Tab-separated table of C-alpha atoms and ligand atoms in Angstrom:
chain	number	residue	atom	x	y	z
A	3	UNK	CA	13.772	49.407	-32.868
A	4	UNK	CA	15.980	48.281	-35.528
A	5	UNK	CA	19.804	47.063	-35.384
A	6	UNK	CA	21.484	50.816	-35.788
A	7	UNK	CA	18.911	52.247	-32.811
A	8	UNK	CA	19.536	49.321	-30.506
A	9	UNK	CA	23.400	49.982	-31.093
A	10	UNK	CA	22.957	53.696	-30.333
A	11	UNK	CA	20.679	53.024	-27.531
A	12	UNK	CA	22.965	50.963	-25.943
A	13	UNK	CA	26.150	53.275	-26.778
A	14	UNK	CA	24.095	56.284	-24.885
A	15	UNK	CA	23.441	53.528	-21.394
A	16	UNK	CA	27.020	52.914	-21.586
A	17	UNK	CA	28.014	56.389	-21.542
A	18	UNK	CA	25.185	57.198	-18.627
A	19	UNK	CA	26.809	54.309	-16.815
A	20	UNK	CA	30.575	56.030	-16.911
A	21	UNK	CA	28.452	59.466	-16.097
A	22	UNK	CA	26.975	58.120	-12.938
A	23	UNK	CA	29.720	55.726	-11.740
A	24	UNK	CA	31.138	58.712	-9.403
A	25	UNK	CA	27.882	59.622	-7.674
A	26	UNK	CA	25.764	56.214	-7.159
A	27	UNK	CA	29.272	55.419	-5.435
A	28	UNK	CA	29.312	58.350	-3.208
A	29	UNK	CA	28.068	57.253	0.630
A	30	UNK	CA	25.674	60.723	0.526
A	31	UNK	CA	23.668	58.946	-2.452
A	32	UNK	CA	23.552	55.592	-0.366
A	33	UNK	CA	22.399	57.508	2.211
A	34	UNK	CA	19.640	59.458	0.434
A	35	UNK	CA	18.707	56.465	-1.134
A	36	UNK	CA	18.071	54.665	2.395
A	37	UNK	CA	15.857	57.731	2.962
A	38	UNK	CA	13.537	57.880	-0.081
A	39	UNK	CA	13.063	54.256	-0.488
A	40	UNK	CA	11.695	54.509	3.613
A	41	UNK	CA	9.351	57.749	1.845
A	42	UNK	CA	8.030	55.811	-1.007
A	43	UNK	CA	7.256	52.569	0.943
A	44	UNK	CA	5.428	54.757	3.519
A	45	UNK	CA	4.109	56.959	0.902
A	46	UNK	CA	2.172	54.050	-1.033
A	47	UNK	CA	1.047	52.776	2.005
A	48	UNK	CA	-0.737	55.680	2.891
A	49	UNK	CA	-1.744	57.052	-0.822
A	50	UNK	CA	-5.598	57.346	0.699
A	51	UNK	CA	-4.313	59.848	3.494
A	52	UNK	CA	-2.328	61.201	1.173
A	53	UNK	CA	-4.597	61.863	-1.363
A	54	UNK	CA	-7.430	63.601	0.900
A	55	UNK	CA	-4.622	65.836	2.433
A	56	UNK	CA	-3.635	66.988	-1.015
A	57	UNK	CA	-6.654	67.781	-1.983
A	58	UNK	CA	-7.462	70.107	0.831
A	59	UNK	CA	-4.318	71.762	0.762
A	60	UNK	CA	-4.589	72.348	-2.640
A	61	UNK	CA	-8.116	73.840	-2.387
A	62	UNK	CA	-6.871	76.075	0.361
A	63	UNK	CA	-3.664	77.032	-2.056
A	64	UNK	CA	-6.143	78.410	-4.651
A	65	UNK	CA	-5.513	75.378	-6.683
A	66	UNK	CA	-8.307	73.832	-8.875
A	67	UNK	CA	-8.441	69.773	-8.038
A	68	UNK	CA	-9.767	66.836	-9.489
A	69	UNK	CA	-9.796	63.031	-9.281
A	70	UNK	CA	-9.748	61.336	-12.809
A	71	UNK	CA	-10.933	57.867	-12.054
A	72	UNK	CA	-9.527	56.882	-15.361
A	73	UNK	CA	-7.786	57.919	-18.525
A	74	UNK	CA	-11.131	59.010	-20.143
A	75	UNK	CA	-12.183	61.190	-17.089
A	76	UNK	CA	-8.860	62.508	-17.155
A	77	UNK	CA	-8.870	64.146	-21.144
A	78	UNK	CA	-12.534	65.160	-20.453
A	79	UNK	CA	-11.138	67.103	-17.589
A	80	UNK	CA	-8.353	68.499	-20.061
A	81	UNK	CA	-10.953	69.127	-22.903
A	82	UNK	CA	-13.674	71.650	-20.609
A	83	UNK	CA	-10.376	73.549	-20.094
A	84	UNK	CA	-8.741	73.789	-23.995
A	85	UNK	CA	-11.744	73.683	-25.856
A	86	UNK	CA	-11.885	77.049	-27.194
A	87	UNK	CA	-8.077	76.680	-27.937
A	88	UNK	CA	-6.489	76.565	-31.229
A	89	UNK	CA	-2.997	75.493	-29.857
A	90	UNK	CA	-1.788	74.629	-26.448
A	91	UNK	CA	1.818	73.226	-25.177
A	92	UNK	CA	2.585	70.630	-23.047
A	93	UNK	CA	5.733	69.107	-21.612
A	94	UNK	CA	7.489	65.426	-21.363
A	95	UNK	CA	5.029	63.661	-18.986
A	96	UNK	CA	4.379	59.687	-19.042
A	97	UNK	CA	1.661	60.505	-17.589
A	98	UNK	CA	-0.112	62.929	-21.026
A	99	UNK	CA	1.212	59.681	-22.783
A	100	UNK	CA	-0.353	57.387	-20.642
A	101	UNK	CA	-3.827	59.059	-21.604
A	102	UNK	CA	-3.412	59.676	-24.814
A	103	UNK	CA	-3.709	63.257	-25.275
A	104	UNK	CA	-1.730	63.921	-28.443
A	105	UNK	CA	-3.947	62.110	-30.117
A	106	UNK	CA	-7.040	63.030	-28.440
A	107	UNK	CA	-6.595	66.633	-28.700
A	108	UNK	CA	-5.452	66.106	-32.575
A	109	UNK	CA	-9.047	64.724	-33.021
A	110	UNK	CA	-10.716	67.542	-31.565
A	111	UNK	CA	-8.041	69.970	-34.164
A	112	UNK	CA	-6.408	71.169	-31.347
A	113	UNK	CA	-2.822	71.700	-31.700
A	114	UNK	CA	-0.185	70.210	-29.331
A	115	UNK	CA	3.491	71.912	-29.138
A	116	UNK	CA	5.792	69.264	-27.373
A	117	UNK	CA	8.664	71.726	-26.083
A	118	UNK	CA	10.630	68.789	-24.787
A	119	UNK	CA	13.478	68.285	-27.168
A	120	UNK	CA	14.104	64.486	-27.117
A	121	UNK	CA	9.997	63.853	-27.278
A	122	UNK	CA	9.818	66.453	-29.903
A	123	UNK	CA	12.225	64.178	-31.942
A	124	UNK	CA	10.281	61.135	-31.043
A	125	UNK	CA	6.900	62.109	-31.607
A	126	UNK	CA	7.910	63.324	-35.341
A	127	UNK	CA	9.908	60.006	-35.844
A	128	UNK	CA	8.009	58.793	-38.375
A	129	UNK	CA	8.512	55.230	-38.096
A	130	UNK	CA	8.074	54.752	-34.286
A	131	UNK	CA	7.079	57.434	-31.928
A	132	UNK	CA	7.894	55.584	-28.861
A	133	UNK	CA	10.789	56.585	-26.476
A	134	UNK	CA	13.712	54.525	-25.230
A	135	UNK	CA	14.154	56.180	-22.011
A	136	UNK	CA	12.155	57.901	-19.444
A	137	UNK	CA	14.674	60.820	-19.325
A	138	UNK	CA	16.173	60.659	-22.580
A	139	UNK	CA	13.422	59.861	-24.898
A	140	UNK	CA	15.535	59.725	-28.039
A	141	UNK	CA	18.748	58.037	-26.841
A	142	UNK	CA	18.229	55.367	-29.465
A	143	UNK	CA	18.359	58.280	-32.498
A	144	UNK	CA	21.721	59.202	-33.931
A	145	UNK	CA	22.873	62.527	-34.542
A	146	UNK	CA	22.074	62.091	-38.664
A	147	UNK	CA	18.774	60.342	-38.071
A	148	UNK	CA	17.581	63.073	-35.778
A	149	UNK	CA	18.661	65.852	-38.219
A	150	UNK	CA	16.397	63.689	-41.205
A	151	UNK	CA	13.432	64.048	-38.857
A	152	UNK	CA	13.791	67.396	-38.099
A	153	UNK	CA	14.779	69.052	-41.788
A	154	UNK	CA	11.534	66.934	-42.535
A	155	UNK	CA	9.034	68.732	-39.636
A	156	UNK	CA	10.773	72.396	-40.788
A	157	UNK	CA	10.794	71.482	-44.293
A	158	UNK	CA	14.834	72.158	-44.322
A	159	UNK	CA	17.509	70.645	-45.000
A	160	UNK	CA	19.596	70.567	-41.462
A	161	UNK	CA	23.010	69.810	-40.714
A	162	UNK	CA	23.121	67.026	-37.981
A	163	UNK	CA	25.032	68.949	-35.471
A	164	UNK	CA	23.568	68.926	-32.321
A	165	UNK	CA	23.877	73.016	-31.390
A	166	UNK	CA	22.177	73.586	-34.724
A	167	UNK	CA	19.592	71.060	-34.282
A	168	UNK	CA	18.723	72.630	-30.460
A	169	UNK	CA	18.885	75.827	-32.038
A	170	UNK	CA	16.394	75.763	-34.486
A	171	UNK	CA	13.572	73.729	-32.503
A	172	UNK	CA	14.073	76.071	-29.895
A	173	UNK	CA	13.122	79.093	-32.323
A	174	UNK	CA	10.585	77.355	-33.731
A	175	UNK	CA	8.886	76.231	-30.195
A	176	UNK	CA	9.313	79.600	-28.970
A	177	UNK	CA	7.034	81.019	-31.586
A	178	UNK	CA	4.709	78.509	-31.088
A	179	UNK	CA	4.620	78.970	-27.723
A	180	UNK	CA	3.508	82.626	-28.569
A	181	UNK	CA	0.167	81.461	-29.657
A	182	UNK	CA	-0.661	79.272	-26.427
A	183	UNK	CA	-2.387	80.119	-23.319
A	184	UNK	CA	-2.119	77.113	-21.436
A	185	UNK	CA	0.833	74.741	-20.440
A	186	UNK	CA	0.580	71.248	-19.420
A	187	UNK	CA	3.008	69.618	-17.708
A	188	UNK	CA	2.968	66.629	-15.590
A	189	UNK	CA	4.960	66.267	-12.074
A	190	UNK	CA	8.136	64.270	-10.620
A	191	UNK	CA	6.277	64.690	-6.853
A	192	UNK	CA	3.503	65.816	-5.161
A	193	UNK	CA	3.833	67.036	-1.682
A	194	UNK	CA	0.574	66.675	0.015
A	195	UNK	CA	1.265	68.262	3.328
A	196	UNK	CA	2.029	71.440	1.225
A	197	UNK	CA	-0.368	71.239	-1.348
A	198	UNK	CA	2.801	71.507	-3.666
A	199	UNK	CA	3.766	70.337	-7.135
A	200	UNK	CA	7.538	69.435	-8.011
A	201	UNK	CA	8.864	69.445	-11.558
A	202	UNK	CA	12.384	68.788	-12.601
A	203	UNK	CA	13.880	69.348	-15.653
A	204	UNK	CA	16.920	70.592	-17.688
A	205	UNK	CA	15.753	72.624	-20.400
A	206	UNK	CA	13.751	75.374	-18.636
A	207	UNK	CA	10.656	74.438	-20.870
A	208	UNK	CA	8.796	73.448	-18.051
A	209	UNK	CA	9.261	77.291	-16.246
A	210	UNK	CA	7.965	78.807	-19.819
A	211	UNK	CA	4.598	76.519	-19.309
A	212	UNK	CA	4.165	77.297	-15.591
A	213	UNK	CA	3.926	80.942	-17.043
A	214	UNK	CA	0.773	80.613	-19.373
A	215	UNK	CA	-2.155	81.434	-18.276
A	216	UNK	CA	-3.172	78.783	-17.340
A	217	UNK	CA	-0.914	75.559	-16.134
A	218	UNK	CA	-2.803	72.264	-16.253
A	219	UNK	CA	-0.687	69.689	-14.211
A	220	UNK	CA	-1.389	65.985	-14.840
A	221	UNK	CA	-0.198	63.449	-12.536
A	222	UNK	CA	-0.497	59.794	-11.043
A	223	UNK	CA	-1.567	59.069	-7.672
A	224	UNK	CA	1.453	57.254	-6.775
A	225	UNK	CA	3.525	60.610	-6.904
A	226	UNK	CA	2.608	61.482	-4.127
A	227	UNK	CA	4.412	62.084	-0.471
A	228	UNK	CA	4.222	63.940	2.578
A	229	UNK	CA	6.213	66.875	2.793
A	230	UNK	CA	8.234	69.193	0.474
A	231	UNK	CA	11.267	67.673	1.736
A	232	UNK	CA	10.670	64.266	0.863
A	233	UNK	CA	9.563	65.825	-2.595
A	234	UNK	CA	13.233	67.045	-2.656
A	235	UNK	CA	14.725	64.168	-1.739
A	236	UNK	CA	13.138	62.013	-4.216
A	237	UNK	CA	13.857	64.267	-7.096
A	238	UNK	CA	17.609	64.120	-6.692
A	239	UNK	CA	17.622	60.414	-5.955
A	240	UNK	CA	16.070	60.178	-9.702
A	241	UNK	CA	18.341	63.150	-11.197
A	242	UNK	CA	21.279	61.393	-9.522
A	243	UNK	CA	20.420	57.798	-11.378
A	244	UNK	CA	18.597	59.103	-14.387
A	245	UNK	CA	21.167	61.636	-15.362
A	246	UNK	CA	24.382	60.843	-12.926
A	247	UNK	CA	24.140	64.712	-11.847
A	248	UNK	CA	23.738	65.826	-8.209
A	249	UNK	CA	21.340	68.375	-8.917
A	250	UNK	CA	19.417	68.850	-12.378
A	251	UNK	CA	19.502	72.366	-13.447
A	252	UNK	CA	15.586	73.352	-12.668
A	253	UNK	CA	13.360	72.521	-10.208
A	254	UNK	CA	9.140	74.081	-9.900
A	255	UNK	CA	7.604	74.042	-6.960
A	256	UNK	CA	3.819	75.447	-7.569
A	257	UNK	CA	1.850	75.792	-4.718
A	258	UNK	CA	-0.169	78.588	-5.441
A	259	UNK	CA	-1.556	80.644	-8.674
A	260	UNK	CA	0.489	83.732	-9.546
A	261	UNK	CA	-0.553	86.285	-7.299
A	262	UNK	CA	0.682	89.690	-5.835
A	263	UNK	CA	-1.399	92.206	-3.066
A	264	UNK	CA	0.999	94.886	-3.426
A	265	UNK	CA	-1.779	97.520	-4.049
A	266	UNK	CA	-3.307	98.210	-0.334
A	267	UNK	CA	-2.911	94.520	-0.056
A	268	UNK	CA	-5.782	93.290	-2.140
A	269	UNK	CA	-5.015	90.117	-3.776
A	270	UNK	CA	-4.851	89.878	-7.458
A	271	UNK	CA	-3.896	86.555	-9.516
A	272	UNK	CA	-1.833	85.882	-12.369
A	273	UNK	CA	1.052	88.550	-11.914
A	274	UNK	CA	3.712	87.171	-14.356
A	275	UNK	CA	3.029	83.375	-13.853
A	276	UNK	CA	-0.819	81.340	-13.746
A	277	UNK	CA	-3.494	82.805	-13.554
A	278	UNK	CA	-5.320	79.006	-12.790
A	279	UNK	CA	-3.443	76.241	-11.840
A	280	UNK	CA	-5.420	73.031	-12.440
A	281	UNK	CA	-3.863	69.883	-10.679
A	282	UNK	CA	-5.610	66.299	-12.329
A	283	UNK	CA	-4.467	63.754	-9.826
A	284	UNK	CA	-4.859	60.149	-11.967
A	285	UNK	CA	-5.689	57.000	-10.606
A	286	UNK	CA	-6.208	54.862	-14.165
A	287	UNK	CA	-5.609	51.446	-12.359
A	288	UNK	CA	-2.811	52.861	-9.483
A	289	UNK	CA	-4.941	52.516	-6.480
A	290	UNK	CA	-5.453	48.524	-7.497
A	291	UNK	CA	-1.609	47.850	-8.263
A	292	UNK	CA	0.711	45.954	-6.148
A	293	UNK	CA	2.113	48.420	-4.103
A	294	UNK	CA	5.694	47.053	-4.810
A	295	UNK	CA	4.752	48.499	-8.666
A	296	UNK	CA	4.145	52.167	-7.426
A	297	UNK	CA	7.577	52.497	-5.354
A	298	UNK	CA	9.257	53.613	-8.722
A	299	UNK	CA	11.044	57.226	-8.904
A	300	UNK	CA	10.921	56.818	-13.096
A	301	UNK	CA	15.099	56.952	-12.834
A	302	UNK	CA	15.155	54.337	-15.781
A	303	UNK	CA	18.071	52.481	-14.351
A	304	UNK	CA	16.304	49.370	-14.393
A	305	UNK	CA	16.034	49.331	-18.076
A	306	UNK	CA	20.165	50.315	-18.492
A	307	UNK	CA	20.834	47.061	-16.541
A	308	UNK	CA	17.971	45.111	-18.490
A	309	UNK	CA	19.885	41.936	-20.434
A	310	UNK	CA	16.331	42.158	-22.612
A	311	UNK	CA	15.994	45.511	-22.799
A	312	UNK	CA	19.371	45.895	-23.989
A	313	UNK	CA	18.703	43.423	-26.708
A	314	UNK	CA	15.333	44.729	-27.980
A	315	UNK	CA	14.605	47.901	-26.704
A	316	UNK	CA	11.410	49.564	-26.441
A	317	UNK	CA	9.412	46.347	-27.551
A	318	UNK	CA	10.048	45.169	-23.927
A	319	UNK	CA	7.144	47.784	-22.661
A	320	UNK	CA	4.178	49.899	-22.604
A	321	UNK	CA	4.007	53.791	-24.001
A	322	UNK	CA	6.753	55.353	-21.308
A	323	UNK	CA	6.442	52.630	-18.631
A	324	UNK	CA	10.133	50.376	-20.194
A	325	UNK	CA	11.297	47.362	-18.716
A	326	UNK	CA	9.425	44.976	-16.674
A	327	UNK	CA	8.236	47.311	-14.462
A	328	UNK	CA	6.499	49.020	-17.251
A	329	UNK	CA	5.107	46.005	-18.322
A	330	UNK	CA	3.940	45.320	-14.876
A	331	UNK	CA	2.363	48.708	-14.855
A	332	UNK	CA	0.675	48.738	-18.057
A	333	UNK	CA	-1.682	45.698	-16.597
A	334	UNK	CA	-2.997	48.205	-13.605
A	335	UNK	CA	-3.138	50.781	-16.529
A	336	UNK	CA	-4.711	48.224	-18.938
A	337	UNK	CA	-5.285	45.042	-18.414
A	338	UNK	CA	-3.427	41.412	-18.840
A	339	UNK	CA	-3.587	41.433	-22.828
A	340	UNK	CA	-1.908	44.726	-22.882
A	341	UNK	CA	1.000	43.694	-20.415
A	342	UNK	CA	1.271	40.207	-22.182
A	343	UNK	CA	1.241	41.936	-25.591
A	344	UNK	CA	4.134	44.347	-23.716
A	345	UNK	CA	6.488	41.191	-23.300
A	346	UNK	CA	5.392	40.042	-19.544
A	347	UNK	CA	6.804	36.759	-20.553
A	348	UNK	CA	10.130	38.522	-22.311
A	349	UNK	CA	11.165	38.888	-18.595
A	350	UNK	CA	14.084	36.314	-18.027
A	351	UNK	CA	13.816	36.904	-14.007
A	352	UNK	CA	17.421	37.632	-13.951
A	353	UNK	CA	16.589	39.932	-11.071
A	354	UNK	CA	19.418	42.435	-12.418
A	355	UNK	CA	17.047	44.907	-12.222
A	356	UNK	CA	16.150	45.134	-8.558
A	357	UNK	CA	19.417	45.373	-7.611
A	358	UNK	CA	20.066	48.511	-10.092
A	359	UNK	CA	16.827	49.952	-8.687
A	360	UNK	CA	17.219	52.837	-6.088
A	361	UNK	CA	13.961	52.125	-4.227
A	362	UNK	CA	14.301	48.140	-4.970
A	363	UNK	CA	11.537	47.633	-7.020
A	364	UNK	CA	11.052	43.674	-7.151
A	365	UNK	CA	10.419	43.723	-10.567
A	366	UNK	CA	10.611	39.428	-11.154
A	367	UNK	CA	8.494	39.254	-8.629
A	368	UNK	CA	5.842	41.287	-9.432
A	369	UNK	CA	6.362	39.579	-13.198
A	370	UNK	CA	6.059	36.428	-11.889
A	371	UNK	CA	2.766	37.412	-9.976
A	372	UNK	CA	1.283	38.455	-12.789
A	373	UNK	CA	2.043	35.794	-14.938
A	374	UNK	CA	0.095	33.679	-13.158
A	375	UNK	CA	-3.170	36.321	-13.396
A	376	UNK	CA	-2.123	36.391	-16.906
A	377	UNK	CA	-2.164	32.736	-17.479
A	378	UNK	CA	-5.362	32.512	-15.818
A	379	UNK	CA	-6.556	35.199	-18.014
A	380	UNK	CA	-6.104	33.066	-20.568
A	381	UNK	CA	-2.956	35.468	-22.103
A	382	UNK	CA	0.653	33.032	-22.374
A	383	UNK	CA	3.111	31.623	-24.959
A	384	UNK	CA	1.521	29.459	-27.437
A	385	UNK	CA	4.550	26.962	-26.578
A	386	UNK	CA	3.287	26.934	-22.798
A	387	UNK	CA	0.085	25.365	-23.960
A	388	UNK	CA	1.681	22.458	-26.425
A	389	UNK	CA	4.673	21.943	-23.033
A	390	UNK	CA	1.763	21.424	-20.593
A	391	UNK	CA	-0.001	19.031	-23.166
A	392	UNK	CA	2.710	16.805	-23.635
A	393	UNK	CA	3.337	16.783	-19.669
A	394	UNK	CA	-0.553	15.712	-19.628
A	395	UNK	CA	-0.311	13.206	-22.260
A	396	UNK	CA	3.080	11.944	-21.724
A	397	UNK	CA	4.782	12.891	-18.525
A	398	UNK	CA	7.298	14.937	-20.477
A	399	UNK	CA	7.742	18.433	-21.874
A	400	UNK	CA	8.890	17.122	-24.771
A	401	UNK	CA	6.718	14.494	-25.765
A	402	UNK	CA	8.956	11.175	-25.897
B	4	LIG	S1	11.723	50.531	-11.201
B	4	LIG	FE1	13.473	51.365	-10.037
B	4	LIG	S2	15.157	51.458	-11.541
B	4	LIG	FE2	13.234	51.217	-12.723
B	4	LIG	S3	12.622	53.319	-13.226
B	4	LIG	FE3	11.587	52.775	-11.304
B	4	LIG	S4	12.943	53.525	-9.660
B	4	LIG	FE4	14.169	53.490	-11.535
């Protein structure tokens, strides 16, 4: 990120910060945040129970399910779905970053139409496609920059006024969408008792991809919890951080394919919505990650609060995964060069963080944890190396 971005970017947390004041102060949201932090602990303790019971229920919903060991099994998955496809859509996931897709469909000439506005903008950034925020990919963009990157995608000269901006994606994603079959999206929750998938958003692209044919939903182990309830409870402890609104304005629950038996009550899929639902349930690294890592609702509070985030932005993480947790993430996702390169040792341990975080991720801790992996791994500062050669040679850091 450059000087003007980091300014915007931290113009747009200040703003979120006066937004959400009212409601992280309101004794409901402490409440509600006792409550999911209790589902998430429990829920990563028993992701193997978990996992088997959504599985079956999702089988007995008429849902298609798979395991992707890794990011690899994952897009082969995809690929035997799309691969007589010319064009398909997806949605905002960190999840279809985490794997790659874009890119990986690209390669096979299969065309991807990202209906989310602020990854739209992100992913035609030419100079850096990655996002500052889980919920507000493009917060670091200002108003002109965005309408440079757009007039240059719609070969147009655009005013850089928001409503026009909105506007004219929206037309042109809508007749893309027109030519696509099948929808991916990823998930905010999983409720396994149910067999049910819960997506939140705000733009209502999400709802247009449930209603191709087919809806391919991608999303990480960790998601998951028990009931439908819990599902709901999560989801607004996120919207309420991420956004500093009670409620966002849509939430999908898909349990089931489309389906109606009004005609002497024989069953028939794929009335107005999915014909096939396909869930992909990801581990990529998840099941072997400190549990502490996997408590995280993807509110992005952590990285508003973030002294080093603050100061350089995106370059303090990996893909979507921002902030030390992200970094921490990216070595269950990865490995330890990939979290080093991230900025594991960025971290100042300030701890500001945790106490930001809704579900109390220890996020120094699990830094400092891996550090140590990381050092063993052979991945630290260059100036660790000369300090603990001078302690060696001369009892000091500084070599006297
Ligand atoms: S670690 Fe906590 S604050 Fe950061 S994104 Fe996850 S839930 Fe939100």
């Amino acid at each position: 990120m450059n000087s003007k971005e980091l300014e915007t970017m931290r113009i747009s947390f200040k703003k979120l910060n006066e937004r959400r004041m009212e409601i992280l102060n309101d004794p409901q949201t402490k409440k509600l945040q006792e409550r999911v932090k209790k589902i998430r602990e429990d829920s990563v303790n028993n992701m193997e129970e978990l996992l088997e019971m959504a599985k079956k229920r999702f089988e007995e919903n008429g849902i298609e399910v798979f395991l992707a060991e890794n990011d690899q099994k994952a897009l082969n998955i995809i690929y035997n779905i799309v691969k007589d496809e010319k064009t398909v859509s997806k949605s905002k996931s960190n999840t279809v970053s985490e794997i790659d897709l874009a890119k990986f469909l690209t390669d096979k000439n299969i065309n991807l139409v990202e209906t989310d506005l602020g990854d739209r903008i992100v992913q035609l950034n030419p100079t850096d496609k990655r996002p500052a925020h889980p919920i507000g990919p493009a917060l670091h963009l200002n108003v002109k920059k965005i309408a440079e990157i757009i007039s240059e995608s719609l070969g147009q000269e655009i005013e850089p006024e928001p409503r026009i901006i909105m506007e004219l994606v929206k037309a042109n994603v809508i007749e893309e969408l027109s030519k696509c079959k099948i929808g991916i999206t990823g998930a905010n929750s999983v409720a396994a008792e149910d067999g049910s998938l819960v997506m939140v958003h705000n733009e209502g692209n999400i709802s247009l991809l449930t209603l191709m044919e087919t809806h391919i939903v991608l999303v990480g182990i960790d998601k998951l919890v028990s009931t439908i309830e819990d599902s709901i409870s999560v989801i607004k402890l996120e919207t309420a951080y991420a956004t500093g609104t009670k409620i966002p304005s849509y939430i999908n629950v898909i349990s089931a394919p489309s389906k109606t038996a009004d005609i002497e009550k024989r069953l028939l899929n794929g009335m107005y919505g999915a014909k096939k639902v396909v869930v992909i349930l990801l581990d990529n690294g998840r099941r072997d990650a400190l549990k502490e890592c996997l408590w995280c609702i993807g509110c992005g509070s952590c990285i508003v609060a973030c002294p080093v985030y603050n100061a350089v932005g995106h370059e303090f993480g990996y893909k979507g995964y921002l902030g030390g947790r992200g970094v921490a993430m990216s070595k269950f996702i990865k490995n330890e060069k990939t979290s080093f390169d991230s900025g594991l040792y960025m971290c100042t341990l300030c701890g500001l963080c945790t106490l930001e975080c809704p579900v109390s991720t220890p996020t120094s801790e699990l830094v400092e944890k891996l550090r140590i992996n990381s050092q063993k791994a052979g991945f630290y500062p260059k100036a660790h190396g000369v300090i603990k050669k001078n302690i060696k040679s001369s009892g000091s850091p500084f070599k006297s």
